[in-house]
């Protein structure tokens, strides 16, 4: 369940495979809805490589292909309806601490997104290609079983090169 502008959902699957004591390969995908669960928002596929720096710090890189629906979200309301492909890569550092079944983590990420069909700067729609941003996430997980770990998090987006208004744009809580 998530709430940013309204109610929506995320259904996802993450597969993590250790390829050595320090390195992990990640394959993930999810389906997200918006508009009180009525509208599709996006389908995401991810491939990532993470490195365990020590017991409490990880770092890594990820690549994503995001199939994004443009009928509802923020700056896309004035555009034509339909799907848009986004190609994203990121680099991150994540610190975490564990206590019993609880994990508390802080993740700092640099992200670059390329949106197919967006050329250079578009000041009217406040879009740019590629878009660069910093993300800060604090997250709490509770492990109920081997297969079920609910979580809650708060995230702050800080755009680095938007055509206008480079202040912190969004705080998201899920």
mmCIF file of C-alpha atoms in Angstrom:
data_model
loop_
_atom_site.group_PDB
_atom_site.id
_atom_site.type_symbol
_atom_site.label_atom_id
_atom_site.label_comp_id
_atom_site.label_asym_id
_atom_site.label_seq_id
_atom_site.Cartn_x
_atom_site.Cartn_y
_atom_site.Cartn_z
ATOM 1 C CA UNK A 1 0.000 0.000 0.000
ATOM 2 C CA UNK A 2 1.343 3.464 -0.770
ATOM 3 C CA UNK A 3 0.212 7.063 -0.549
ATOM 4 C CA UNK A 4 1.859 9.955 -2.359
ATOM 5 C CA UNK A 5 -0.829 11.904 -4.203
ATOM 6 C CA UNK A 6 -3.476 9.243 -3.521
ATOM 7 C CA UNK A 7 -3.806 5.550 -2.730
ATOM 8 C CA UNK A 8 -2.046 2.918 -4.785
ATOM 9 C CA UNK A 9 -0.260 -0.384 -4.518
ATOM 10 C CA UNK A 10 3.058 -2.037 -5.282
ATOM 11 C CA UNK A 11 3.334 -5.748 -5.972
ATOM 12 C CA UNK A 12 6.885 -6.897 -6.530
ATOM 13 C CA UNK A 13 9.324 -9.756 -6.531
ATOM 14 C CA UNK A 14 13.020 -9.452 -5.658
ATOM 15 C CA UNK A 15 15.500 -12.266 -6.227
ATOM 16 C CA UNK A 16 18.943 -11.837 -4.652
ATOM 17 C CA UNK A 17 21.720 -14.287 -5.486
ATOM 18 C CA UNK A 18 25.060 -14.249 -3.691
ATOM 19 C CA UNK A 19 27.832 -14.732 -6.235
ATOM 20 C CA UNK A 20 30.606 -14.551 -3.599
ATOM 21 C CA UNK A 21 30.990 -13.585 0.069
ATOM 22 C CA UNK A 22 30.966 -9.878 -0.839
ATOM 23 C CA UNK A 23 28.902 -9.632 -4.053
ATOM 24 C CA UNK A 24 25.165 -10.078 -4.662
ATOM 25 C CA UNK A 25 23.267 -10.034 -7.951
ATOM 26 C CA UNK A 26 19.671 -8.708 -7.834
ATOM 27 C CA UNK A 27 16.811 -9.304 -10.253
ATOM 28 C CA UNK A 28 13.567 -7.501 -9.405
ATOM 29 C CA UNK A 29 10.278 -6.425 -10.886
ATOM 30 C CA UNK A 30 7.119 -4.705 -9.729
ATOM 31 C CA UNK A 31 3.682 -3.486 -10.810
ATOM 32 C CA UNK A 32 2.360 -0.208 -9.352
ATOM 33 C CA UNK A 33 -1.097 1.347 -9.362
ATOM 34 C CA UNK A 34 -2.425 4.838 -8.557
ATOM 35 C CA UNK A 35 -5.753 6.693 -8.441
ATOM 36 C CA UNK A 36 -7.271 4.628 -5.613
ATOM 37 C CA UNK A 37 -5.960 1.405 -7.223
ATOM 38 C CA UNK A 38 -7.848 2.113 -10.514
ATOM 39 C CA UNK A 39 -4.996 3.221 -12.811
ATOM 40 C CA UNK A 40 -1.735 1.529 -13.735
ATOM 41 C CA UNK A 41 1.322 3.644 -12.949
ATOM 42 C CA UNK A 42 4.349 1.602 -13.953
ATOM 43 C CA UNK A 43 5.988 -1.752 -14.509
ATOM 44 C CA UNK A 44 9.630 -1.904 -13.422
ATOM 45 C CA UNK A 45 12.419 -4.391 -14.165
ATOM 46 C CA UNK A 46 15.771 -4.165 -12.336
ATOM 47 C CA UNK A 47 19.207 -5.731 -12.536
ATOM 48 C CA UNK A 48 21.710 -4.820 -9.830
ATOM 49 C CA UNK A 49 25.118 -5.664 -8.413
ATOM 50 C CA UNK A 50 25.807 -4.993 -4.743
ATOM 51 C CA UNK A 51 28.972 -5.244 -2.650
ATOM 52 C CA UNK A 52 29.081 -5.805 1.086
ATOM 53 C CA UNK A 53 31.633 -3.320 2.454
ATOM 54 C CA UNK A 54 31.300 -4.556 6.069
ATOM 55 C CA UNK A 55 28.556 -5.952 8.322
ATOM 56 C CA UNK A 56 26.531 -2.718 8.212
ATOM 57 C CA UNK A 57 27.365 -0.994 4.898
ATOM 58 C CA UNK A 58 26.576 -1.999 1.308
ATOM 59 C CA UNK A 59 27.233 -0.217 -1.981
ATOM 60 C CA UNK A 60 26.134 -1.009 -5.501
ATOM 61 C CA UNK A 61 24.845 -0.097 -8.930
ATOM 62 C CA UNK A 62 21.478 -0.823 -10.530
ATOM 63 C CA UNK A 63 19.937 -0.590 -13.970
ATOM 64 C CA UNK A 64 16.188 -0.293 -14.536
ATOM 65 C CA UNK A 65 13.756 -0.352 -17.414
ATOM 66 C CA UNK A 66 10.535 1.375 -16.371
ATOM 67 C CA UNK A 67 7.397 1.211 -18.492
ATOM 68 C CA UNK A 68 5.551 4.296 -17.130
ATOM 69 C CA UNK A 69 1.895 5.224 -17.722
ATOM 70 C CA UNK A 70 1.431 8.988 -18.322
ATOM 71 C CA UNK A 71 -2.235 9.437 -17.465
ATOM 72 C CA UNK A 72 -2.077 10.589 -13.882
ATOM 73 C CA UNK A 73 1.247 11.585 -12.347
ATOM 74 C CA UNK A 74 2.208 15.210 -11.642
ATOM 75 C CA UNK A 75 3.909 16.915 -14.600
ATOM 76 C CA UNK A 76 2.420 14.493 -17.153
ATOM 77 C CA UNK A 77 -1.210 15.564 -16.734
ATOM 78 C CA UNK A 78 -1.069 17.864 -19.756
ATOM 79 C CA UNK A 79 0.553 15.284 -22.021
ATOM 80 C CA UNK A 80 -1.101 12.655 -24.144
ATOM 81 C CA UNK A 81 -2.153 9.459 -22.457
ATOM 82 C CA UNK A 82 -0.078 6.370 -22.963
ATOM 83 C CA UNK A 83 3.063 4.572 -21.931
ATOM 84 C CA UNK A 84 6.599 5.973 -21.769
ATOM 85 C CA UNK A 85 9.841 4.031 -21.475
ATOM 86 C CA UNK A 86 12.424 5.208 -18.957
ATOM 87 C CA UNK A 87 15.965 3.891 -18.614
ATOM 88 C CA UNK A 88 17.579 4.447 -15.219
ATOM 89 C CA UNK A 89 20.926 3.686 -13.601
ATOM 90 C CA UNK A 90 21.926 4.452 -10.047
ATOM 91 C CA UNK A 91 24.804 4.136 -7.598
ATOM 92 C CA UNK A 92 24.117 3.849 -3.881
ATOM 93 C CA UNK A 93 25.535 3.447 -0.383
ATOM 94 C CA UNK A 94 23.320 1.902 2.288
ATOM 95 C CA UNK A 95 23.879 1.567 6.023
ATOM 96 C CA UNK A 96 21.734 -0.704 8.178
ATOM 97 C CA UNK A 97 21.406 -1.981 11.725
ATOM 98 C CA UNK A 98 19.469 -5.027 12.946
ATOM 99 C CA UNK A 99 17.766 -5.817 16.227
ATOM 100 C CA UNK A 100 15.877 -9.127 16.503
ATOM 101 C CA UNK A 101 13.470 -9.139 13.519
ATOM 102 C CA UNK A 102 13.808 -5.383 12.873
ATOM 103 C CA UNK A 103 16.141 -3.729 10.339
ATOM 104 C CA UNK A 104 16.568 0.044 10.120
ATOM 105 C CA UNK A 105 18.397 1.378 7.057
ATOM 106 C CA UNK A 106 19.471 4.661 5.472
ATOM 107 C CA UNK A 107 20.222 4.676 1.734
ATOM 108 C CA UNK A 108 21.767 7.523 -0.298
ATOM 109 C CA UNK A 109 21.453 7.201 -4.077
ATOM 110 C CA UNK A 110 22.631 9.136 -7.147
ATOM 111 C CA UNK A 111 20.271 8.416 -10.050
ATOM 112 C CA UNK A 112 20.176 9.285 -13.742
ATOM 113 C CA UNK A 113 17.027 8.741 -15.834
ATOM 114 C CA UNK A 114 16.659 8.892 -19.608
ATOM 115 C CA UNK A 115 13.060 9.219 -20.891
ATOM 116 C CA UNK A 116 12.560 8.110 -24.461
ATOM 117 C CA UNK A 117 10.993 10.913 -26.497
ATOM 118 C CA UNK A 118 12.102 13.825 -24.284
ATOM 119 C CA UNK A 119 14.730 15.966 -25.991
ATOM 120 C CA UNK A 120 17.009 18.223 -23.937
ATOM 121 C CA UNK A 121 15.251 20.753 -21.684
ATOM 122 C CA UNK A 122 11.482 21.254 -21.714
ATOM 123 C CA UNK A 123 10.741 24.237 -19.430
ATOM 124 C CA UNK A 124 6.991 24.073 -20.074
ATOM 125 C CA UNK A 125 6.697 20.593 -18.535
ATOM 126 C CA UNK A 126 9.792 21.017 -16.288
ATOM 127 C CA UNK A 127 11.486 17.971 -17.831
ATOM 128 C CA UNK A 128 15.050 17.332 -18.916
ATOM 129 C CA UNK A 129 16.942 14.445 -20.464
ATOM 130 C CA UNK A 130 18.796 12.917 -18.766
ATOM 131 C CA UNK A 131 17.347 13.783 -15.359
ATOM 132 C CA UNK A 132 19.754 13.546 -12.418
ATOM 133 C CA UNK A 133 18.762 13.395 -8.756
ATOM 134 C CA UNK A 134 19.800 12.422 -5.272
ATOM 135 C CA UNK A 135 17.488 10.255 -3.183
ATOM 136 C CA UNK A 136 17.596 9.713 0.571
ATOM 137 C CA UNK A 137 15.573 6.844 2.053
ATOM 138 C CA UNK A 138 15.051 5.773 5.646
ATOM 139 C CA UNK A 139 13.363 2.383 5.939
ATOM 140 C CA UNK A 140 12.172 0.006 8.672
ATOM 141 C CA UNK A 141 11.635 -3.703 7.912
ATOM 142 C CA UNK A 142 10.118 -6.388 10.143
ATOM 143 C CA UNK A 143 10.842 -9.996 9.176
ATOM 144 C CA UNK A 144 7.738 -12.082 9.849
ATOM 145 C CA UNK A 145 8.982 -15.189 8.028
ATOM 146 C CA UNK A 146 11.492 -16.320 5.434
ATOM 147 C CA UNK A 147 9.128 -15.164 2.665
ATOM 148 C CA UNK A 148 7.310 -12.171 4.198
ATOM 149 C CA UNK A 149 8.922 -8.880 5.314
ATOM 150 C CA UNK A 150 6.613 -5.858 5.515
ATOM 151 C CA UNK A 151 8.271 -2.440 5.577
ATOM 152 C CA UNK A 152 7.651 1.293 5.777
ATOM 153 C CA UNK A 153 9.853 4.066 4.444
ATOM 154 C CA UNK A 154 10.174 7.762 3.810
ATOM 155 C CA UNK A 155 12.064 9.122 0.795
ATOM 156 C CA UNK A 156 13.247 12.599 -0.203
ATOM 157 C CA UNK A 157 14.008 13.394 -3.887
ATOM 158 C CA UNK A 158 16.465 16.191 -4.643
ATOM 159 C CA UNK A 159 16.615 17.004 -8.403
ATOM 160 C CA UNK A 160 19.999 18.240 -9.582
ATOM 161 C CA UNK A 161 19.254 19.539 -13.082
ATOM 162 C CA UNK A 162 15.554 20.297 -13.545
ATOM 163 C CA UNK A 163 14.952 23.279 -15.896
ATOM 164 C CA UNK A 164 13.380 25.177 -12.979
ATOM 165 C CA UNK A 165 13.029 24.782 -9.215
ATOM 166 C CA UNK A 166 15.924 22.594 -8.115
ATOM 167 C CA UNK A 167 14.735 22.572 -4.504
ATOM 168 C CA UNK A 168 13.708 19.309 -2.875
ATOM 169 C CA UNK A 169 10.688 18.306 -4.927
ATOM 170 C CA UNK A 170 9.039 15.353 -3.251
ATOM 171 C CA UNK A 171 8.822 13.587 0.057
ATOM 172 C CA UNK A 172 7.234 10.147 -0.310
ATOM 173 C CA UNK A 173 6.055 7.904 2.514
ATOM 174 C CA UNK A 174 5.084 4.288 1.897
#
